[in-house]
Amino acid sequence: MTERTIAVVSAGLTTPSSTRLLADQLTAAVRDNLNGRGTPYQVKVFELRELAQDLTNNLLTGFPSKELGKVQEFVLGADALIAVTPTFSASYSGLFKTFFDVLDDNALVSKPVLIGATGGTERHSLVLDYALRPLFAYLQAVVVPTGVYAASSDWGPHAVALRARVERAATELVDAISNSRPAVQIDPYANPVSFEDLLNG
């Protein structure tokens, strides 16, 4: 059976952060689901706060650093993506948006994506449908039906309800992975442009 790869992007700004906590719960649920189906997999979690300077430089120069390039390459070649952001001013964080701004426009075409967000109050939960879904629709990704929003209150007595949403979303993502062809790993150096062509524009 072909190994499947899942990239996890967390845009939390503190250590620890509720954003990373939600990302970890989503990742664990996806792992459990894949294990239950006997599907081999590889998961990598990326904290965007560790790439903040690299992302800024990429915006200014148009080129990623070596470390950022490796992250982009894994996300590009992954079978699925879990993307989680804190909620700032009723939208995703600038750091989260910057990561997707510097990706190629075709990087996420047809890729299954599970979206998640965290915030202080339940009223910010619409960020999933009014900010995250439009972003990934523009990038032509396939977002699973269940998005997961976690407010501060969800980490207390209501953790059972959050867990139910996490498990439902994880099942939908694994279903999407199972129904799709394995992602093709693209070698960026497979078809190099000649120096003469570069000079000729």
Short mmCIF file of C-alpha atoms in Angstrom, two decimals:
data_model
loop_
_atom_site.label_atom_id
_atom_site.label_comp_id
_atom_site.label_asym_id
_atom_site.label_seq_id
_atom_site.Cartn_x
_atom_site.Cartn_y
_atom_site.Cartn_z
CA MET A 1 0.00 0.00 0.00
CA THR A 2 1.28 3.44 -0.96
CA GLU A 3 2.45 5.67 1.87
CA ARG A 4 0.42 8.86 2.23
CA THR A 5 1.89 12.15 3.39
CA ILE A 6 0.15 14.84 5.45
CA ALA A 7 1.51 18.34 6.00
CA VAL A 8 0.36 20.26 9.08
CA VAL A 9 0.71 24.04 9.20
CA SER A 10 0.19 25.83 12.53
CA ALA A 11 0.29 29.63 12.72
CA GLY A 12 0.25 30.04 16.49
CA LEU A 13 2.46 32.84 17.80
CA THR A 14 3.20 31.64 21.33
CA THR A 15 4.68 28.52 22.89
CA PRO A 16 2.53 26.74 23.77
CA SER A 17 -0.46 28.02 21.80
CA SER A 18 -4.06 26.92 21.50
CA THR A 19 -3.53 26.90 17.74
CA ARG A 20 -0.79 24.28 18.02
CA LEU A 21 -2.91 22.35 20.53
CA LEU A 22 -5.77 22.17 18.02
CA ALA A 23 -3.37 21.23 15.23
CA ASP A 24 -2.02 18.40 17.39
CA GLN A 25 -5.53 17.13 18.13
CA LEU A 26 -6.44 17.15 14.45
CA THR A 27 -3.19 15.40 13.57
CA ALA A 28 -3.69 12.73 16.23
CA ALA A 29 -7.23 12.06 14.99
CA VAL A 30 -6.01 11.71 11.40
CA ARG A 31 -3.24 9.36 12.54
CA ASP A 32 -5.74 7.20 14.46
CA ASN A 33 -8.01 7.05 11.43
CA LEU A 34 -5.19 6.07 9.08
CA ASN A 35 -3.95 3.44 11.56
CA GLY A 36 -7.47 2.02 11.74
CA ARG A 37 -7.47 1.57 7.97
CA GLY A 38 -3.98 0.13 7.86
CA THR A 39 -2.71 2.98 5.69
CA PRO A 40 1.01 3.80 5.97
CA TYR A 41 1.67 7.51 6.34
CA GLN A 42 4.15 10.25 7.09
CA VAL A 43 3.16 13.43 8.94
CA LYS A 44 5.20 16.60 9.34
CA VAL A 45 4.13 19.56 11.48
CA PHE A 46 5.42 23.04 10.67
CA GLU A 47 5.26 25.99 13.09
CA LEU A 48 5.10 29.14 10.98
CA ARG A 49 6.38 31.31 13.84
CA GLU A 50 9.77 29.64 13.32
CA LEU A 51 9.69 30.74 9.66
CA ALA A 52 8.45 34.30 10.20
CA GLN A 53 11.68 36.01 9.09
CA ASP A 54 12.11 33.64 6.15
CA LEU A 55 8.55 34.37 5.01
CA THR A 56 9.15 38.13 5.19
CA ASN A 57 12.35 37.78 3.18
CA ASN A 58 10.52 35.63 0.62
CA LEU A 59 7.94 38.38 0.17
CA LEU A 60 10.66 41.00 -0.33
CA THR A 61 13.02 39.02 -2.56
CA GLY A 62 10.74 36.54 -4.29
CA PHE A 63 12.92 33.62 -3.22
CA PRO A 64 12.54 31.24 -0.25
CA SER A 65 15.36 30.40 2.12
CA LYS A 66 16.66 26.85 2.12
CA GLU A 67 14.58 25.96 5.20
CA LEU A 68 11.40 27.56 3.89
CA GLY A 69 11.96 25.92 0.52
CA LYS A 70 11.99 22.49 2.17
CA VAL A 71 8.72 23.23 3.93
CA GLN A 72 7.12 24.45 0.70
CA GLU A 73 8.36 21.37 -1.13
CA PHE A 74 6.82 19.03 1.46
CA VAL A 75 3.49 20.88 1.41
CA LEU A 76 3.49 20.85 -2.39
CA GLY A 77 4.09 17.09 -2.50
CA ALA A 78 1.81 16.10 0.39
CA ASP A 79 -1.39 14.13 -0.17
CA ALA A 80 -3.28 16.38 2.25
CA LEU A 81 -2.91 19.50 4.35
CA ILE A 82 -4.11 20.43 7.84
CA ALA A 83 -4.05 24.23 8.22
CA VAL A 84 -4.76 25.96 11.55
CA THR A 85 -4.65 29.67 12.36
CA PRO A 86 -5.45 31.95 15.29
CA THR A 87 -8.24 34.48 14.62
CA PHE A 88 -7.14 38.11 14.34
CA SER A 89 -9.65 40.87 13.53
CA ALA A 90 -12.23 38.30 12.38
CA SER A 91 -9.82 36.69 9.92
CA TYR A 92 -6.72 34.50 9.66
CA SER A 93 -3.42 35.84 10.98
CA GLY A 94 -1.01 37.72 8.74
CA LEU A 95 1.63 35.04 9.27
CA PHE A 96 -0.79 32.35 8.08
CA LYS A 97 -1.75 34.35 4.99
CA THR A 98 1.87 35.13 4.16
CA PHE A 99 2.73 31.42 4.01
CA PHE A 100 0.10 30.86 1.33
CA ASP A 101 0.93 34.14 -0.44
CA VAL A 102 4.44 32.89 -1.23
CA LEU A 103 3.30 29.48 -2.46
CA ASP A 104 2.84 28.94 -6.17
CA ASP A 105 -0.78 29.58 -7.23
CA ASN A 106 -1.09 25.96 -8.37
CA ALA A 107 0.53 24.40 -5.30
CA LEU A 108 -2.74 23.27 -3.69
CA VAL A 109 -4.89 22.46 -6.72
CA SER A 110 -7.15 19.46 -5.88
CA LYS A 111 -5.32 18.88 -2.57
CA PRO A 112 -7.59 17.81 0.34
CA VAL A 113 -7.42 20.39 3.14
CA LEU A 114 -8.74 20.33 6.71
CA ILE A 115 -9.12 23.84 8.12
CA GLY A 116 -9.05 24.84 11.77
CA ALA A 117 -9.00 28.07 13.74
CA THR A 118 -8.81 29.22 17.35
CA GLY A 119 -10.07 32.32 19.09
CA GLY A 120 -11.26 33.79 22.35
CA THR A 121 -15.01 33.59 21.80
CA GLU A 122 -17.46 31.45 19.84
CA ARG A 123 -18.60 34.44 17.75
CA HIS A 124 -15.37 34.26 15.75
CA SER A 125 -16.19 30.77 14.45
CA LEU A 126 -17.45 32.25 11.16
CA VAL A 127 -13.80 32.82 10.26
CA LEU A 128 -13.84 29.27 8.88
CA ASP A 129 -16.53 30.00 6.28
CA TYR A 130 -15.89 33.67 5.58
CA ALA A 131 -12.07 33.75 5.47
CA LEU A 132 -10.46 30.30 5.32
CA ARG A 133 -12.79 28.61 2.83
CA PRO A 134 -12.60 31.49 0.31
CA LEU A 135 -8.80 31.49 0.56
CA PHE A 136 -8.51 27.79 -0.23
CA ALA A 137 -11.27 27.97 -2.85
CA TYR A 138 -9.15 30.58 -4.66
CA LEU A 139 -6.17 28.21 -4.45
CA GLN A 140 -8.43 25.43 -5.87
CA ALA A 141 -7.91 23.11 -2.91
CA VAL A 142 -10.60 20.65 -1.82
CA VAL A 143 -11.67 21.66 1.69
CA VAL A 144 -13.44 18.94 3.69
CA PRO A 145 -16.99 19.82 4.86
CA THR A 146 -16.22 20.02 8.57
CA GLY A 147 -13.98 22.85 9.73
CA VAL A 148 -12.96 22.95 13.38
CA TYR A 149 -13.06 26.12 15.46
CA ALA A 150 -11.95 26.09 19.10
CA ALA A 151 -12.83 28.96 21.42
CA SER A 152 -11.36 29.33 24.90
CA SER A 153 -14.43 27.63 26.38
CA ASP A 154 -13.90 24.54 24.21
CA TRP A 155 -10.86 23.52 26.22
CA GLY A 156 -12.89 23.17 29.43
CA PRO A 157 -16.10 21.24 30.12
CA HIS A 158 -17.03 21.32 26.41
CA ALA A 159 -13.93 19.42 25.29
CA VAL A 160 -16.14 16.43 24.41
CA ALA A 161 -17.98 18.49 21.79
CA LEU A 162 -14.68 19.71 20.34
CA ARG A 163 -13.38 16.15 20.18
CA ALA A 164 -16.45 15.06 18.22
CA ARG A 165 -15.86 17.79 15.63
CA VAL A 166 -12.17 16.90 15.43
CA GLU A 167 -12.91 13.23 14.81
CA ARG A 168 -15.56 14.01 12.18
CA ALA A 169 -13.21 16.35 10.31
CA ALA A 170 -10.35 13.81 10.49
CA THR A 171 -12.58 11.09 9.03
CA GLU A 172 -13.57 13.37 6.16
CA LEU A 173 -9.94 14.19 5.41
CA VAL A 174 -8.86 10.54 5.41
CA ASP A 175 -11.84 9.68 3.18
CA ALA A 176 -10.68 12.38 0.76
CA ILE A 177 -7.13 11.03 0.83
CA SER A 178 -8.34 7.47 0.23
CA ASN A 179 -10.40 8.57 -2.78
CA SER A 180 -7.55 10.49 -4.40
CA ARG A 181 -4.43 9.40 -6.22
CA PRO A 182 -1.13 9.65 -4.33
CA ALA A 183 0.49 13.04 -4.84
CA VAL A 184 3.31 13.16 -7.37
CA GLN A 185 6.57 14.41 -5.89
CA ILE A 186 7.81 17.13 -8.20
CA ASP A 187 11.54 17.60 -8.68
CA PRO A 188 12.11 21.35 -9.19
CA TYR A 189 15.42 20.58 -10.92
CA ALA A 190 14.06 17.96 -13.32
CA ASN A 191 13.72 20.41 -16.25
CA PRO A 192 16.24 23.20 -15.69
CA VAL A 193 16.08 26.36 -17.79
CA SER A 194 19.28 27.00 -19.71
CA PHE A 195 21.36 30.06 -18.83
CA GLU A 196 20.93 31.31 -22.40
CA ASP A 197 17.14 31.19 -22.09
CA LEU A 198 17.34 33.09 -18.82
CA LEU A 199 19.39 35.83 -20.49
CA ASN A 200 16.89 36.03 -23.34
CA GLY A 201 14.04 36.54 -20.85
#
